[in-house]
PDB file of N, CA and C and ligand atoms in Angstrom:
ATOM      1  N   UNK J 113     -18.662   8.628  19.432  1.00  0.00           N
ATOM      2  CA  UNK J 113     -19.194   8.929  18.102  1.00  0.00           C
ATOM      3  C   UNK J 113     -19.862   7.701  17.514  1.00  0.00           C
ATOM      4  N   UNK J 114     -20.593   7.916  16.450  1.00  0.00           N
ATOM      5  CA  UNK J 114     -21.294   6.819  15.785  1.00  0.00           C
ATOM      6  C   UNK J 114     -20.313   5.737  15.311  1.00  0.00           C
ATOM      7  N   UNK J 115     -19.205   6.188  14.728  1.00  0.00           N
ATOM      8  CA  UNK J 115     -18.223   5.238  14.206  1.00  0.00           C
ATOM      9  C   UNK J 115     -17.663   4.385  15.332  1.00  0.00           C
ATOM     10  N   UNK J 116     -17.343   5.014  16.447  1.00  0.00           N
ATOM     11  CA  UNK J 116     -16.787   4.262  17.569  1.00  0.00           C
ATOM     12  C   UNK J 116     -17.779   3.235  18.095  1.00  0.00           C
ATOM     13  N   UNK J 117     -19.049   3.629  18.112  1.00  0.00           N
ATOM     14  CA  UNK J 117     -20.088   2.683  18.529  1.00  0.00           C
ATOM     15  C   UNK J 117     -20.107   1.487  17.596  1.00  0.00           C
ATOM     16  N   UNK J 118     -19.997   1.784  16.314  1.00  0.00           N
ATOM     17  CA  UNK J 118     -20.005   0.702  15.318  1.00  0.00           C
ATOM     18  C   UNK J 118     -18.788  -0.200  15.502  1.00  0.00           C
ATOM     19  N   UNK J 119     -17.632   0.428  15.696  1.00  0.00           N
ATOM     20  CA  UNK J 119     -16.412  -0.354  15.867  1.00  0.00           C
ATOM     21  C   UNK J 119     -16.528  -1.258  17.080  1.00  0.00           C
ATOM     22  N   UNK J 120     -17.208  -0.746  18.072  1.00  0.00           N
ATOM     23  CA  UNK J 120     -17.362  -1.515  19.300  1.00  0.00           C
ATOM     24  C   UNK J 120     -18.274  -2.706  19.064  1.00  0.00           C
ATOM     25  N   UNK J 121     -19.333  -2.486  18.295  1.00  0.00           N
ATOM     26  CA  UNK J 121     -20.336  -3.530  18.085  1.00  0.00           C
ATOM     27  C   UNK J 121     -19.900  -4.576  17.063  1.00  0.00           C
ATOM     28  N   UNK J 122     -19.156  -4.124  16.073  1.00  0.00           N
ATOM     29  CA  UNK J 122     -18.807  -5.034  14.989  1.00  0.00           C
ATOM     30  C   UNK J 122     -17.632  -5.913  15.378  1.00  0.00           C
ATOM     31  N   UNK J 123     -17.552  -7.020  14.751  1.00  0.00           N
ATOM     32  CA  UNK J 123     -16.425  -7.901  14.988  1.00  0.00           C
ATOM     33  C   UNK J 123     -15.583  -7.957  13.724  1.00  0.00           C
ATOM     34  N   UNK J 124     -14.355  -8.267  13.913  1.00  0.00           N
ATOM     35  CA  UNK J 124     -13.442  -8.268  12.782  1.00  0.00           C
ATOM     36  C   UNK J 124     -12.680  -9.578  12.733  1.00  0.00           C
ATOM     37  N   UNK J 125     -12.626 -10.169  11.574  1.00  0.00           N
ATOM     38  CA  UNK J 125     -11.881 -11.407  11.428  1.00  0.00           C
ATOM     39  C   UNK J 125     -10.646 -11.157  10.571  1.00  0.00           C
ATOM     40  N   UNK J 126      -9.477 -11.295  11.186  1.00  0.00           N
ATOM     41  CA  UNK J 126      -8.219 -11.009  10.496  1.00  0.00           C
ATOM     42  C   UNK J 126      -7.846 -12.169   9.574  1.00  0.00           C
ATOM     43  N   UNK J 127      -7.534 -11.830   8.331  1.00  0.00           N
ATOM     44  CA  UNK J 127      -7.052 -12.814   7.367  1.00  0.00           C
ATOM     45  C   UNK J 127      -5.522 -12.751   7.458  1.00  0.00           C
ATOM     46  N   UNK J 128      -4.961 -13.528   8.354  1.00  0.00           N
ATOM     47  CA  UNK J 128      -3.534 -13.420   8.688  1.00  0.00           C
ATOM     48  C   UNK J 128      -2.636 -13.544   7.468  1.00  0.00           C
ATOM     49  N   UNK J 129      -1.746 -12.594   7.318  1.00  0.00           N
ATOM     50  CA  UNK J 129      -0.788 -12.626   6.233  1.00  0.00           C
ATOM     51  C   UNK J 129      -1.359 -12.283   4.873  1.00  0.00           C
ATOM     52  N   UNK J 130      -2.664 -11.975   4.821  1.00  0.00           N
ATOM     53  CA  UNK J 130      -3.276 -11.623   3.533  1.00  0.00           C
ATOM     54  C   UNK J 130      -4.060 -10.324   3.636  1.00  0.00           C
ATOM     55  N   UNK J 131      -3.348  -9.218   3.887  1.00  0.00           N
ATOM     56  CA  UNK J 131      -4.056  -7.934   3.981  1.00  0.00           C
ATOM     57  C   UNK J 131      -4.750  -7.615   2.658  1.00  0.00           C
ATOM     58  N   UNK J 132      -5.961  -7.086   2.726  1.00  0.00           N
ATOM     59  CA  UNK J 132      -6.714  -6.825   1.492  1.00  0.00           C
ATOM     60  C   UNK J 132      -6.377  -5.478   0.861  1.00  0.00           C
ATOM     61  N   UNK J 133      -5.594  -4.677   1.587  1.00  0.00           N
ATOM     62  CA  UNK J 133      -5.118  -3.404   1.014  1.00  0.00           C
ATOM     63  C   UNK J 133      -3.605  -3.384   1.181  1.00  0.00           C
ATOM     64  N   UNK J 134      -2.936  -2.912   0.129  1.00  0.00           N
ATOM     65  CA  UNK J 134      -1.477  -2.912   0.174  1.00  0.00           C
ATOM     66  C   UNK J 134      -0.939  -1.607  -0.415  1.00  0.00           C
ATOM     67  N   UNK J 135       0.068  -1.047   0.244  1.00  0.00           N
ATOM     68  CA  UNK J 135       0.762   0.111  -0.318  1.00  0.00           C
ATOM     69  C   UNK J 135       1.776  -0.440  -1.311  1.00  0.00           C
ATOM     70  N   UNK J 136       1.624  -0.077  -2.583  1.00  0.00           N
ATOM     71  CA  UNK J 136       2.491  -0.658  -3.619  1.00  0.00           C
ATOM     72  C   UNK J 136       3.940  -0.243  -3.429  1.00  0.00           C
ATOM     73  N   UNK J 137       4.164   1.057  -3.354  1.00  0.00           N
ATOM     74  CA  UNK J 137       5.531   1.563  -3.231  1.00  0.00           C
ATOM     75  C   UNK J 137       5.639   2.466  -2.005  1.00  0.00           C
ATOM     76  N   UNK J 138       6.135   1.932  -0.894  1.00  0.00           N
ATOM     77  CA  UNK J 138       6.219   2.720   0.349  1.00  0.00           C
ATOM     78  C   UNK J 138       7.046   3.997   0.187  1.00  0.00           C
ATOM     79  N   UNK J 139       8.021   3.980  -0.714  1.00  0.00           N
ATOM     80  CA  UNK J 139       8.846   5.180  -0.933  1.00  0.00           C
ATOM     81  C   UNK J 139       8.025   6.321  -1.530  1.00  0.00           C
ATOM     82  N   UNK J 140       7.014   5.951  -2.311  1.00  0.00           N
ATOM     83  CA  UNK J 140       6.169   6.976  -2.926  1.00  0.00           C
ATOM     84  C   UNK J 140       5.458   7.810  -1.861  1.00  0.00           C
ATOM     85  N   UNK J 141       5.116   7.175  -0.739  1.00  0.00           N
ATOM     86  CA  UNK J 141       4.403   7.874   0.341  1.00  0.00           C
ATOM     87  C   UNK J 141       5.234   9.024   0.920  1.00  0.00           C
ATOM     88  N   UNK J 142       6.563   8.891   0.870  1.00  0.00           N
ATOM     89  CA  UNK J 142       7.405   9.955   1.409  1.00  0.00           C
ATOM     90  C   UNK J 142       7.261  11.231   0.569  1.00  0.00           C
ATOM     91  N   UNK J 143       6.881  11.075  -0.701  1.00  0.00           N
ATOM     92  CA  UNK J 143       6.696  12.232  -1.586  1.00  0.00           C
ATOM     93  C   UNK J 143       5.286  12.795  -1.503  1.00  0.00           C
ATOM     94  N   UNK J 144       4.391  12.070  -0.857  1.00  0.00           N
ATOM     95  CA  UNK J 144       3.005  12.535  -0.719  1.00  0.00           C
ATOM     96  C   UNK J 144       2.924  13.462   0.482  1.00  0.00           C
ATOM     97  N   UNK J 145       2.678  14.753   0.228  1.00  0.00           N
ATOM     98  CA  UNK J 145       2.708  15.734   1.315  1.00  0.00           C
ATOM     99  C   UNK J 145       1.477  15.654   2.208  1.00  0.00           C
ATOM    100  N   UNK J 146       0.327  15.415   1.598  1.00  0.00           N
ATOM    101  CA  UNK J 146      -0.914  15.449   2.381  1.00  0.00           C
ATOM    102  C   UNK J 146      -1.075  14.239   3.293  1.00  0.00           C
ATOM    103  N   UNK J 147      -0.742  13.079   2.785  1.00  0.00           N
ATOM    104  CA  UNK J 147      -0.948  11.835   3.536  1.00  0.00           C
ATOM    105  C   UNK J 147      -2.347  11.806   4.152  1.00  0.00           C
ATOM    106  N   UNK J 148      -3.332  12.080   3.304  1.00  0.00           N
ATOM    107  CA  UNK J 148      -4.719  12.168   3.796  1.00  0.00           C
ATOM    108  C   UNK J 148      -5.220  10.869   4.408  1.00  0.00           C
ATOM    109  N   UNK J 149      -4.671   9.767   3.930  1.00  0.00           N
ATOM    110  CA  UNK J 149      -5.099   8.464   4.470  1.00  0.00           C
ATOM    111  C   UNK J 149      -4.907   8.411   5.978  1.00  0.00           C
ATOM    112  N   UNK J 150      -3.856   9.112   6.472  1.00  0.00           N
ATOM    113  CA  UNK J 150      -3.545   9.027   7.899  1.00  0.00           C
ATOM    114  C   UNK J 150      -4.538   9.817   8.755  1.00  0.00           C
ATOM    115  N   UNK J 151      -5.330  10.684   8.121  1.00  0.00           N
ATOM    116  CA  UNK J 151      -6.334  11.420   8.893  1.00  0.00           C
ATOM    117  C   UNK J 151      -7.766  11.058   8.514  1.00  0.00           C
ATOM    118  N   UNK J 152      -7.978  10.536   7.308  1.00  0.00           N
ATOM    119  CA  UNK J 152      -9.345  10.285   6.840  1.00  0.00           C
ATOM    120  C   UNK J 152      -9.864   8.880   7.123  1.00  0.00           C
ATOM    121  N   UNK J 153      -8.993   7.937   7.339  1.00  0.00           N
ATOM    122  CA  UNK J 153      -9.455   6.566   7.576  1.00  0.00           C
ATOM    123  C   UNK J 153     -10.183   6.505   8.915  1.00  0.00           C
ATOM    124  N   UNK J 154     -11.473   6.137   8.896  1.00  0.00           N
ATOM    125  CA  UNK J 154     -12.238   6.118  10.155  1.00  0.00           C
ATOM    126  C   UNK J 154     -11.747   5.049  11.131  1.00  0.00           C
ATOM    127  N   UNK J 155     -11.015   4.070  10.620  1.00  0.00           N
ATOM    128  CA  UNK J 155     -10.535   2.998  11.489  1.00  0.00           C
ATOM    129  C   UNK J 155      -9.086   3.219  11.921  1.00  0.00           C
ATOM    130  N   UNK J 156      -8.486   4.318  11.464  1.00  0.00           N
ATOM    131  CA  UNK J 156      -7.112   4.625  11.868  1.00  0.00           C
ATOM    132  C   UNK J 156      -6.104   3.584  11.410  1.00  0.00           C
ATOM    133  N   UNK J 157      -6.304   3.068  10.207  1.00  0.00           N
ATOM    134  CA  UNK J 157      -5.420   2.007   9.705  1.00  0.00           C
ATOM    135  C   UNK J 157      -4.064   2.538   9.252  1.00  0.00           C
ATOM    136  N   UNK J 158      -4.012   3.837   8.923  1.00  0.00           N
ATOM    137  CA  UNK J 158      -2.779   4.424   8.378  1.00  0.00           C
ATOM    138  C   UNK J 158      -2.109   5.306   9.406  1.00  0.00           C
ATOM    139  N   UNK J 159      -0.807   5.104   9.590  1.00  0.00           N
ATOM    140  CA  UNK J 159      -0.042   5.907  10.546  1.00  0.00           C
ATOM    141  C   UNK J 159       1.088   6.624   9.823  1.00  0.00           C
ATOM    142  N   UNK J 160       1.190   7.920  10.079  1.00  0.00           N
ATOM    143  CA  UNK J 160       2.277   8.721   9.520  1.00  0.00           C
ATOM    144  C   UNK J 160       3.521   8.483  10.358  1.00  0.00           C
ATOM    145  N   UNK J 161       4.569   8.009   9.728  1.00  0.00           N
ATOM    146  CA  UNK J 161       5.801   7.728  10.464  1.00  0.00           C
ATOM    147  C   UNK J 161       6.751   8.910  10.371  1.00  0.00           C
ATOM    148  N   UNK J 162       7.689   8.984  11.313  1.00  0.00           N
ATOM    149  CA  UNK J 162       8.608  10.127  11.345  1.00  0.00           C
ATOM    150  C   UNK J 162       9.535  10.134  10.136  1.00  0.00           C
ATOM    151  N   UNK J 163       9.765   8.969   9.517  1.00  0.00           N
ATOM    152  CA  UNK J 163      10.633   8.931   8.339  1.00  0.00           C
ATOM    153  C   UNK J 163       9.886   9.286   7.055  1.00  0.00           C
ATOM    154  N   UNK J 164       8.633   9.741   7.199  1.00  0.00           N
ATOM    155  CA  UNK J 164       7.872  10.167   6.033  1.00  0.00           C
ATOM    156  C   UNK J 164       7.075   9.061   5.383  1.00  0.00           C
ATOM    157  N   UNK J 165       7.300   7.837   5.830  1.00  0.00           N
ATOM    158  CA  UNK J 165       6.541   6.729   5.259  1.00  0.00           C
ATOM    159  C   UNK J 165       5.211   6.563   5.986  1.00  0.00           C
ATOM    160  N   UNK J 166       4.401   5.677   5.464  1.00  0.00           N
ATOM    161  CA  UNK J 166       3.082   5.429   6.039  1.00  0.00           C
ATOM    162  C   UNK J 166       2.971   3.940   6.353  1.00  0.00           C
ATOM    163  N   UNK J 167       2.577   3.652   7.568  1.00  0.00           N
ATOM    164  CA  UNK J 167       2.353   2.264   7.953  1.00  0.00           C
ATOM    165  C   UNK J 167       0.872   1.948   7.818  1.00  0.00           C
ATOM    166  N   UNK J 168       0.586   0.822   7.202  1.00  0.00           N
ATOM    167  CA  UNK J 168      -0.807   0.405   7.025  1.00  0.00           C
ATOM    168  C   UNK J 168      -1.039  -0.917   7.742  1.00  0.00           C
ATOM    169  N   UNK J 169      -1.983  -0.905   8.665  1.00  0.00           N
ATOM    170  CA  UNK J 169      -2.423  -2.141   9.318  1.00  0.00           C
ATOM    171  C   UNK J 169      -3.911  -2.275   9.030  1.00  0.00           C
ATOM    172  N   UNK J 170      -4.280  -3.264   8.243  1.00  0.00           N
ATOM    173  CA  UNK J 170      -5.672  -3.320   7.755  1.00  0.00           C
ATOM    174  C   UNK J 170      -6.649  -3.927   8.766  1.00  0.00           C
ATOM    175  N   UNK J 171      -6.132  -4.446   9.894  1.00  0.00           N
ATOM    176  CA  UNK J 171      -7.039  -4.983  10.912  1.00  0.00           C
ATOM    177  C   UNK J 171      -8.014  -3.891  11.343  1.00  0.00           C
ATOM    178  N   UNK J 172      -9.280  -4.180  11.339  1.00  0.00           N
ATOM    179  CA  UNK J 172     -10.282  -3.209  11.759  1.00  0.00           C
ATOM    180  C   UNK J 172     -10.825  -2.354  10.632  1.00  0.00           C
ATOM    181  N   UNK J 173     -10.302  -2.554   9.418  1.00  0.00           N
ATOM    182  CA  UNK J 173     -10.777  -1.782   8.256  1.00  0.00           C
ATOM    183  C   UNK J 173     -12.274  -1.958   8.087  1.00  0.00           C
ATOM    184  N   UNK J 174     -12.963  -0.825   7.869  1.00  0.00           N
ATOM    185  CA  UNK J 174     -14.419  -0.835   7.732  1.00  0.00           C
ATOM    186  C   UNK J 174     -14.881  -1.011   6.291  1.00  0.00           C
ATOM    187  N   UNK J 175     -13.926  -1.144   5.385  1.00  0.00           N
ATOM    188  CA  UNK J 175     -14.219  -1.323   3.960  1.00  0.00           C
ATOM    189  C   UNK J 175     -15.058  -0.174   3.411  1.00  0.00           C
ATOM    190  N   UNK J 176     -14.758   1.038   3.906  1.00  0.00           N
ATOM    191  CA  UNK J 176     -15.533   2.207   3.486  1.00  0.00           C
ATOM    192  C   UNK J 176     -15.081   2.715   2.125  1.00  0.00           C
ATOM    193  N   UNK J 177     -13.838   2.416   1.740  1.00  0.00           N
ATOM    194  CA  UNK J 177     -13.330   2.817   0.430  1.00  0.00           C
ATOM    195  C   UNK J 177     -12.738   4.219   0.387  1.00  0.00           C
ATOM    196  N   UNK J 178     -12.689   4.908   1.528  1.00  0.00           N
ATOM    197  CA  UNK J 178     -12.160   6.276   1.554  1.00  0.00           C
ATOM    198  C   UNK J 178     -10.720   6.336   1.065  1.00  0.00           C
ATOM    199  N   UNK J 179      -9.885   5.460   1.575  1.00  0.00           N
ATOM    200  CA  UNK J 179      -8.465   5.492   1.203  1.00  0.00           C
ATOM    201  C   UNK J 179      -8.290   5.196  -0.280  1.00  0.00           C
ATOM    202  N   UNK J 180      -9.139   4.335  -0.784  1.00  0.00           N
ATOM    203  CA  UNK J 180      -9.065   3.975  -2.198  1.00  0.00           C
ATOM    204  C   UNK J 180      -9.283   5.208  -3.077  1.00  0.00           C
ATOM    205  N   UNK J 181     -10.239   6.036  -2.670  1.00  0.00           N
ATOM    206  CA  UNK J 181     -10.541   7.255  -3.425  1.00  0.00           C
ATOM    207  C   UNK J 181      -9.437   8.288  -3.237  1.00  0.00           C
ATOM    208  N   UNK J 182      -9.015   8.462  -1.987  1.00  0.00           N
ATOM    209  CA  UNK J 182      -7.971   9.441  -1.659  1.00  0.00           C
ATOM    210  C   UNK J 182      -6.700   9.175  -2.455  1.00  0.00           C
ATOM    211  N   UNK J 183      -6.339   7.908  -2.553  1.00  0.00           N
ATOM    212  CA  UNK J 183      -5.052   7.531  -3.128  1.00  0.00           C
ATOM    213  C   UNK J 183      -5.161   7.180  -4.614  1.00  0.00           C
ATOM    214  N   UNK J 184      -6.338   7.378  -5.186  1.00  0.00           N
ATOM    215  CA  UNK J 184      -6.599   6.954  -6.563  1.00  0.00           C
ATOM    216  C   UNK J 184      -5.624   7.559  -7.571  1.00  0.00           C
ATOM    217  N   UNK J 185      -5.384   8.857  -7.413  1.00  0.00           N
ATOM    218  CA  UNK J 185      -4.556   9.568  -8.389  1.00  0.00           C
ATOM    219  C   UNK J 185      -3.127   9.036  -8.425  1.00  0.00           C
ATOM    220  N   UNK J 186      -2.589   8.743  -7.255  1.00  0.00           N
ATOM    221  CA  UNK J 186      -1.214   8.236  -7.204  1.00  0.00           C
ATOM    222  C   UNK J 186      -1.145   6.782  -7.641  1.00  0.00           C
ATOM    223  N   UNK J 187      -2.252   6.095  -7.516  1.00  0.00           N
ATOM    224  CA  UNK J 187      -2.283   4.677  -7.893  1.00  0.00           C
ATOM    225  C   UNK J 187      -1.396   3.817  -7.016  1.00  0.00           C
ATOM    226  N   UNK J 188      -1.151   4.281  -5.803  1.00  0.00           N
ATOM    227  CA  UNK J 188      -0.196   3.579  -4.947  1.00  0.00           C
ATOM    228  C   UNK J 188      -0.847   2.558  -4.008  1.00  0.00           C
ATOM    229  N   UNK J 189      -2.157   2.404  -4.120  1.00  0.00           N
ATOM    230  CA  UNK J 189      -2.830   1.409  -3.281  1.00  0.00           C
ATOM    231  C   UNK J 189      -3.363   0.268  -4.108  1.00  0.00           C
ATOM    232  N   UNK J 190      -3.150  -0.934  -3.599  1.00  0.00           N
ATOM    233  CA  UNK J 190      -3.779  -2.112  -4.175  1.00  0.00           C
ATOM    234  C   UNK J 190      -4.925  -2.432  -3.242  1.00  0.00           C
ATOM    235  N   UNK J 191      -6.126  -2.316  -3.706  1.00  0.00           N
ATOM    236  CA  UNK J 191      -7.288  -2.388  -2.813  1.00  0.00           C
ATOM    237  C   UNK J 191      -8.234  -3.491  -3.275  1.00  0.00           C
ATOM    238  N   UNK J 192      -8.416  -4.479  -2.431  1.00  0.00           N
ATOM    239  CA  UNK J 192      -9.339  -5.581  -2.749  1.00  0.00           C
ATOM    240  C   UNK J 192     -10.348  -5.691  -1.620  1.00  0.00           C
ATOM    241  N   UNK J 193     -11.463  -6.302  -1.900  1.00  0.00           N
ATOM    242  CA  UNK J 193     -12.367  -6.654  -0.809  1.00  0.00           C
ATOM    243  C   UNK J 193     -11.727  -7.829  -0.076  1.00  0.00           C
ATOM    244  N   UNK J 194     -11.961  -7.948   1.227  1.00  0.00           N
ATOM    245  CA  UNK J 194     -11.440  -9.125   1.932  1.00  0.00           C
ATOM    246  C   UNK J 194     -12.082 -10.393   1.367  1.00  0.00           C
ATOM    247  N   UNK J 195     -11.394 -11.505   1.515  1.00  0.00           N
ATOM    248  CA  UNK J 195     -11.971 -12.775   1.089  1.00  0.00           C
ATOM    249  C   UNK J 195     -13.248 -13.030   1.880  1.00  0.00           C
ATOM    250  N   UNK J 196     -14.123 -13.853   1.334  1.00  0.00           N
ATOM    251  CA  UNK J 196     -15.368 -14.178   2.024  1.00  0.00           C
ATOM    252  C   UNK J 196     -15.106 -14.708   3.421  1.00  0.00           C
ATOM    253  N   UNK J 197     -15.863 -14.218   4.387  1.00  0.00           N
ATOM    254  CA  UNK J 197     -15.722 -14.698   5.760  1.00  0.00           C
ATOM    255  C   UNK J 197     -14.686 -13.944   6.571  1.00  0.00           C
ATOM    256  N   UNK J 198     -13.936 -13.051   5.886  1.00  0.00           N
ATOM    257  CA  UNK J 198     -12.933 -12.267   6.598  1.00  0.00           C
ATOM    258  C   UNK J 198     -13.309 -10.792   6.563  1.00  0.00           C
ATOM    259  N   UNK J 199     -12.590 -10.033   7.376  1.00  0.00           N
ATOM    260  CA  UNK J 199     -12.838  -8.606   7.422  1.00  0.00           C
ATOM    261  C   UNK J 199     -13.910  -8.275   8.433  1.00  0.00           C
ATOM    262  N   UNK J 200     -14.546  -7.145   8.213  1.00  0.00           N
ATOM    263  CA  UNK J 200     -15.548  -6.683   9.166  1.00  0.00           C
ATOM    264  C   UNK J 200     -16.797  -7.553   9.037  1.00  0.00           C
ATOM    265  N   UNK J 201     -17.317  -7.972  10.166  1.00  0.00           N
ATOM    266  CA  UNK J 201     -18.528  -8.787  10.154  1.00  0.00           C
ATOM    267  C   UNK J 201     -19.645  -7.911  10.706  1.00  0.00           C
ATOM    268  N   UNK J 202     -20.436  -7.367   9.799  1.00  0.00           N
ATOM    269  CA  UNK J 202     -21.485  -6.435  10.222  1.00  0.00           C
ATOM    270  C   UNK J 202     -22.635  -7.180  10.894  1.00  0.00           C
ATOM    271  N   UNK J 203     -23.075  -6.598  11.963  1.00  0.00           N
ATOM    272  CA  UNK J 203     -24.224  -7.184  12.657  1.00  0.00           C
ATOM    273  C   UNK J 203     -25.430  -6.305  12.380  1.00  0.00           C
ATOM    274  N   UNK J 204     -26.493  -6.890  11.926  1.00  0.00           N
ATOM    275  CA  UNK J 204     -27.708  -6.120  11.685  1.00  0.00           C
ATOM    276  C   UNK J 204     -28.747  -6.490  12.743  1.00  0.00           C
ATOM    277  N   UNK J 205     -29.360  -5.493  13.285  1.00  0.00           N
ATOM    278  CA  UNK J 205     -30.415  -5.727  14.273  1.00  0.00           C
ATOM    279  C   UNK J 205     -29.859  -6.107  15.640  1.00  0.00           C
TER     280      UNK J 205
HETATM  281 FE1  LIG F 881      -9.667   2.883   6.409  1.00  0.00          FE
HETATM  282 FE2  LIG F 881     -11.872   2.841   4.890  1.00  0.00          FE
HETATM  283 FE3  LIG F 881      -9.468   2.429   3.779  1.00  0.00          FE
HETATM  284 FE4  LIG F 881     -10.534   0.586   5.391  1.00  0.00          FE
HETATM  285  S1  LIG F 881     -11.329   1.234   3.387  1.00  0.00           S
HETATM  286  S2  LIG F 881      -8.400   1.315   5.417  1.00  0.00           S
HETATM  287  S3  LIG F 881     -11.615   1.868   6.908  1.00  0.00           S
HETATM  288  S4  LIG F 881     -10.196   4.342   4.754  1.00  0.00           S
END
């Protein structure tokens, strides 16, 4: 798919120990029935766990903002842009 091609071409710089997106209250995720983040994130950053919680690994995040919109109502995501020089490094041309 187009996204996979992009993921393959783009490089990602991990800001170790400073994820730019954070789940504020992991317990709140157990009450979220849809857990749309686990299916809508194009980079597969969110994993639905058997205990009802959601694991978030921001490595590879495309900064598309989908999860931010999905989770807006619950307010359970802290979403920042990565610091300069970190995150997805888009290649043009
Ligand atoms: Fe996934 Fe987009 Fe959220 Fe990054 S911003 S974690 S790519 S949904």
